[in-house]
XYZ file of C-alpha atoms in Angstrom:
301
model
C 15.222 205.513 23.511
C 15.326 208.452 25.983
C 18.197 210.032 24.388
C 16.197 209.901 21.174
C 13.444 212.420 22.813
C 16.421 214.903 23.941
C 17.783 214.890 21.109
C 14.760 215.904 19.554
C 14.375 218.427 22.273
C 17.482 220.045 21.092
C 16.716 219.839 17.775
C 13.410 221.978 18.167
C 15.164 224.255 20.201
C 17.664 225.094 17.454
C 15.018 225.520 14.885
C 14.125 228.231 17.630
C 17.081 229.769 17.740
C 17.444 229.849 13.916
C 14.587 231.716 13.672
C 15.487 234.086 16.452
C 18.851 234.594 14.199
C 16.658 235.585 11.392
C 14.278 237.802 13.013
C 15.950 241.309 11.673
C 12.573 243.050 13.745
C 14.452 241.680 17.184
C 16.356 244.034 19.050
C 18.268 241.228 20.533
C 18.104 238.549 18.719
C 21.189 237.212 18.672
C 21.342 236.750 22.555
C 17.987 235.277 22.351
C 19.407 233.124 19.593
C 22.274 232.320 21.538
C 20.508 231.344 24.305
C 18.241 228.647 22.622
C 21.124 227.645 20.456
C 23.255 226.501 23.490
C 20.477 225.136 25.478
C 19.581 222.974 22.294
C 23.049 221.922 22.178
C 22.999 220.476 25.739
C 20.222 218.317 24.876
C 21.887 217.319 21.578
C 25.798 216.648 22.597
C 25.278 216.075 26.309
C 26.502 212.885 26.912
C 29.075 213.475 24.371
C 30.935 216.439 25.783
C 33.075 216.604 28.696
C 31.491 217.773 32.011
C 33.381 220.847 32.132
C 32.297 221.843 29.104
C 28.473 221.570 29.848
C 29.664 223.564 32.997
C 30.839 226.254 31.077
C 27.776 226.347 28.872
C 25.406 226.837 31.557
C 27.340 229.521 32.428
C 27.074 231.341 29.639
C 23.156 231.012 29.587
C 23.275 232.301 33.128
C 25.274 235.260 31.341
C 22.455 235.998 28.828
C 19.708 235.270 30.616
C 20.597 237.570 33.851
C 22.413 240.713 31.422
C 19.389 241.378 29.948
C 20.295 239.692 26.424
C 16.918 238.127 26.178
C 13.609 239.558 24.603
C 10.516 238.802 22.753
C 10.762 238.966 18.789
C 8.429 239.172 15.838
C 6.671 235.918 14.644
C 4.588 234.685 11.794
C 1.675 233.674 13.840
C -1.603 233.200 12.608
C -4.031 236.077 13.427
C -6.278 236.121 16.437
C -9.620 236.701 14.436
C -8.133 233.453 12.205
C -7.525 231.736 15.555
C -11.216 232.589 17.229
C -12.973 230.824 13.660
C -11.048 227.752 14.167
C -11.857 227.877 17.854
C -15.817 227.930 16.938
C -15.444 225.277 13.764
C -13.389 222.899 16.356
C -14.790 223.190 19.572
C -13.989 220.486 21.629
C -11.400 218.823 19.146
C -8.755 220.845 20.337
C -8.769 219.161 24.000
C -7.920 216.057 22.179
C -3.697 216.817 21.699
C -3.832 218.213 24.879
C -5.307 214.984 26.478
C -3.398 212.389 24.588
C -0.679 213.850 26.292
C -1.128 212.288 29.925
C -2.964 209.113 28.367
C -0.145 208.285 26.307
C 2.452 208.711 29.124
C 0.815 206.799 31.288
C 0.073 203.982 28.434
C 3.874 204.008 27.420
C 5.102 203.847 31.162
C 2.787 200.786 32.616
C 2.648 198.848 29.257
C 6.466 198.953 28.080
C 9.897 199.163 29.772
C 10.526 202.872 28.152
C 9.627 204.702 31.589
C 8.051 207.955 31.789
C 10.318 210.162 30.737
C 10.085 208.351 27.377
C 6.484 208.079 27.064
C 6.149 211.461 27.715
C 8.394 212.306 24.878
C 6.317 209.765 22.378
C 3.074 211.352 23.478
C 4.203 214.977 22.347
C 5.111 214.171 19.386
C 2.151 212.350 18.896
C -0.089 215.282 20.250
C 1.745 217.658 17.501
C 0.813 215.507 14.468
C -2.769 215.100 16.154
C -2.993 218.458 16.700
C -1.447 219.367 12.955
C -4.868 216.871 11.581
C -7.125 218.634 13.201
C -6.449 222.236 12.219
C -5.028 221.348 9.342
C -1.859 223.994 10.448
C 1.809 223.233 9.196
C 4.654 222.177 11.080
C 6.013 225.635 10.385
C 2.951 227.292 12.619
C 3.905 225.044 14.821
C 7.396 226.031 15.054
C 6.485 229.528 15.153
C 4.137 229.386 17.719
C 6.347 227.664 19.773
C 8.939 229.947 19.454
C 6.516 232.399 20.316
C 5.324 230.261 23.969
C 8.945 229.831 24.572
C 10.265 233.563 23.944
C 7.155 234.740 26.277
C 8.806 232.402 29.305
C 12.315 233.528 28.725
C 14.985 231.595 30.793
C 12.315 230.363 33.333
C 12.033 227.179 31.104
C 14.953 226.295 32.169
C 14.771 226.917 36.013
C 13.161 223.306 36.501
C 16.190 221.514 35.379
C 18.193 224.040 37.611
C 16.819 223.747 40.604
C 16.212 219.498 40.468
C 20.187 219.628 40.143
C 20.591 222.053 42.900
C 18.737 219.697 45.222
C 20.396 216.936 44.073
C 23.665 218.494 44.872
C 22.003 219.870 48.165
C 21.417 216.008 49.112
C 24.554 214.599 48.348
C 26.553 217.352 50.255
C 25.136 216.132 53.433
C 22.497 219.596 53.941
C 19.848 217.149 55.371
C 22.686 216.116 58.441
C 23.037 219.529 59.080
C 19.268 220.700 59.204
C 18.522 217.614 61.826
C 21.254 218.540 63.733
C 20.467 222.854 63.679
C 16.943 221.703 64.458
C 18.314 219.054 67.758
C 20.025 222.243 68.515
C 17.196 224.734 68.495
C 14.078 222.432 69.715
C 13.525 220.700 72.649
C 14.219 217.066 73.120
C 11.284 214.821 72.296
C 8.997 218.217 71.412
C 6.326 216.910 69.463
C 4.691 219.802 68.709
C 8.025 221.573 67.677
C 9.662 218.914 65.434
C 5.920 219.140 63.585
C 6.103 222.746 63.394
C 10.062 222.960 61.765
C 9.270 220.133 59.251
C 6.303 221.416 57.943
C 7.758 225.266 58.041
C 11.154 223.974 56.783
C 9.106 222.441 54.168
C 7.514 225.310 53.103
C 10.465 227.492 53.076
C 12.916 225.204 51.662
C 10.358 225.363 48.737
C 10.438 228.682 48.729
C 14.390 229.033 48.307
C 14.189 225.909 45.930
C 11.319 226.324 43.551
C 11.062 222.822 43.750
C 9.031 220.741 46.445
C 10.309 217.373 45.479
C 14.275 218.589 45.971
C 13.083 220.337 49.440
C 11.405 217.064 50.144
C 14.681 215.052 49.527
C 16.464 217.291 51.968
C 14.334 218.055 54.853
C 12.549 214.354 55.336
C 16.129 213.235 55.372
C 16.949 215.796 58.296
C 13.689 216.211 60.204
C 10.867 214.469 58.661
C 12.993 210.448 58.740
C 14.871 210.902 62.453
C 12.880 213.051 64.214
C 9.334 212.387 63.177
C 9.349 208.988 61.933
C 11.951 207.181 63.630
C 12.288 209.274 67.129
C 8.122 209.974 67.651
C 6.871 206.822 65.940
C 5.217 208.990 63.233
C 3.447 206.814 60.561
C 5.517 207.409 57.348
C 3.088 207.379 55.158
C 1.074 210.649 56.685
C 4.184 212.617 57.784
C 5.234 212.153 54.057
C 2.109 213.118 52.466
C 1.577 216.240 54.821
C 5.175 216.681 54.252
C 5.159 217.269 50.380
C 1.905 219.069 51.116
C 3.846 221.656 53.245
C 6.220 222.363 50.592
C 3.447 222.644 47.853
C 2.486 225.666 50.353
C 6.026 226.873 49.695
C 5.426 226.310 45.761
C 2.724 229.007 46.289
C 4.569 231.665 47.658
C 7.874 231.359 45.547
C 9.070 233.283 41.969
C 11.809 229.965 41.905
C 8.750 227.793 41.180
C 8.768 229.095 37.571
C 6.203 226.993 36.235
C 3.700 227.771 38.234
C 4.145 231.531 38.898
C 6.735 232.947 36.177
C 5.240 231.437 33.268
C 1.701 231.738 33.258
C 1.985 235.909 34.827
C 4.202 235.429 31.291
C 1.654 233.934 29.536
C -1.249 235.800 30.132
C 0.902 239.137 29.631
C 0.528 240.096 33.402
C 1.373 244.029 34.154
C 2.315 242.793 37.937
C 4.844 239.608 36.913
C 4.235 239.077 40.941
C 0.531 239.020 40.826
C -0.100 235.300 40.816
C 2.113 234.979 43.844
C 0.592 237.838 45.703
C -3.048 236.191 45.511
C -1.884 232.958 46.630
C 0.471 234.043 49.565
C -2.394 233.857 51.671
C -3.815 230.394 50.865
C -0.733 229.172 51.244
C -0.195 229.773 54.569
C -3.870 228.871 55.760
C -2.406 225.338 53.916
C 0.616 225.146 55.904
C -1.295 225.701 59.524
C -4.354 223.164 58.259
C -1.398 220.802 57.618
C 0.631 221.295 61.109
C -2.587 220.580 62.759
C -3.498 217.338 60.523
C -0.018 215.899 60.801
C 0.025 216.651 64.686
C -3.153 214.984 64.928
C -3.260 212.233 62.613
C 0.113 210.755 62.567
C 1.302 210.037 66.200
């Protein structure tokens, strides 16, 4: 059933790239084209083409996305004075896709054997149609619109899938090993205070490298939080871990890599400074991080 929502995925994602073909307005349309074409493709043929071959296609959207090929094109978008009626006739109506969303997921996950992933796909869908009966729009706004989201993000849609992959690779290459054992080699034996200190920091700036908190998490509990913490001090698990993710949320914060949080909304809201949204929450961040060194110190041991 899963392969059923990527497929559909892809699908959507070469209707994007067909219309970013046939936008003659584009100055670079057919890299932007290209892009979504191959990335649509992935989700379409992935478990039908060879490894290598994927390989080679994320390749060439690494090409396009870091030569500049990429831009913003022309779309057949309804109008915002059109937009700001519909907002005052609806009100409140157009919360309802947006919250079907999360109910649905969780619905499909706890009451069937799909999983997640699945009912996450079901519930979209579901949320367009919704969302189509209530404004009475077409599935071609919908298209364009989304074409229009997705062109404003650029290759930072992707990043999430990157960097879950990285740290999956990061894992299985042993990194963890070698952080516990740079760590043994830097701190004090039986330092309390220290080991707290590098797991929450390497947290945080694992994060920061990453983009992702839960593929930092996988690598630094395995190295610091698990041997040193847990097993060495007698930490309780369930505190180090929570603090733990915590820390790296910090990292989340303070990172460009964590696209969806930073990249796409200073995309979304058309941001002059692309950096702005990390720049105010540098400092909250860190005033996190200590408030967390000091909780785990104190709470779990």
């Amino acid at each position: 059933m899963l392969e059923y929502v990527y497929q559909t995925t892809g699908l959507l994602l070469i209707a994007f790239a067909i219309q970013s073909f046939a936008d003659k307005n584009s100055a670079k349309r057919w890299g932007t084209g290209a892009f979504w074409l191959i990335y649509g493709i992935t989700f379409m043929c992935g478990p039908l083409m060879p490894h290598w071959v994927t390989g080679l296609l994320v390749l060439a959207l690494t090409l396009l996305a870091t030569g500049g090929f990429m831009g913003v094109g022309t779309y057949n978008c309804t109008d915002d004075s059109t937009k700001a009626k519909s907002a005052i006739t609806l009100k409140n109506k157009l919360f309802i896709p947006a919250v079907l969303i999360p109910i649905g997921t969780i619905v499909v996950s706890q009451c069937t054997d799909l999983g997640a992933l699945t009912g996450l796909g079901i519930s979209s869908v579901l949320a367009i149609g919704v969302a189509l009966v209530i404004t009475k729009g077409s599935a071609t706004q919908s298209i364009n619109e989304g074409r229009r989201l997705i062109d404003g993000i650029g290759w930072a849609a992707i990043l999430s899938q990157f960097l879950a992959a990285l740290g999956y690779l990061f894992s299985q290459a042993g990194v963890g090993d070698t952080v516990s054992q740079l760590v043994k080699m830097i701190v004090p034996d039986n330092n309390l205070q220290a080991y707290v200190v590098a797991y929450c920091v390497g947290m945080m700036l694992f994060t920061v490298v990453m983009g992702n908190g839960f593929a930092a998490f996988a690598v630094i509990t395995t190295g610091i939080g698990i041997p040193l913490l847990i097993i060495e001090q007698g930490g309780n698990p369930a505190i180090v871990g929570v603090l733990g993710m915590l820390s790296g949320y910090c990292g989340t914060l303070m990172t460009p890599m964590a696209a969806n949080f930073n990249v796409v909304p200073a995309a979304l809201l058309e941001l002059k400074n692309k950096n702005h949204i990390i720049m105010t929450q540098f400092l909250p961040g860190l005033v996190m991080l200590a408030f967390n060194i000091v909780l785990m110190y104190t709470l779990a041991f």
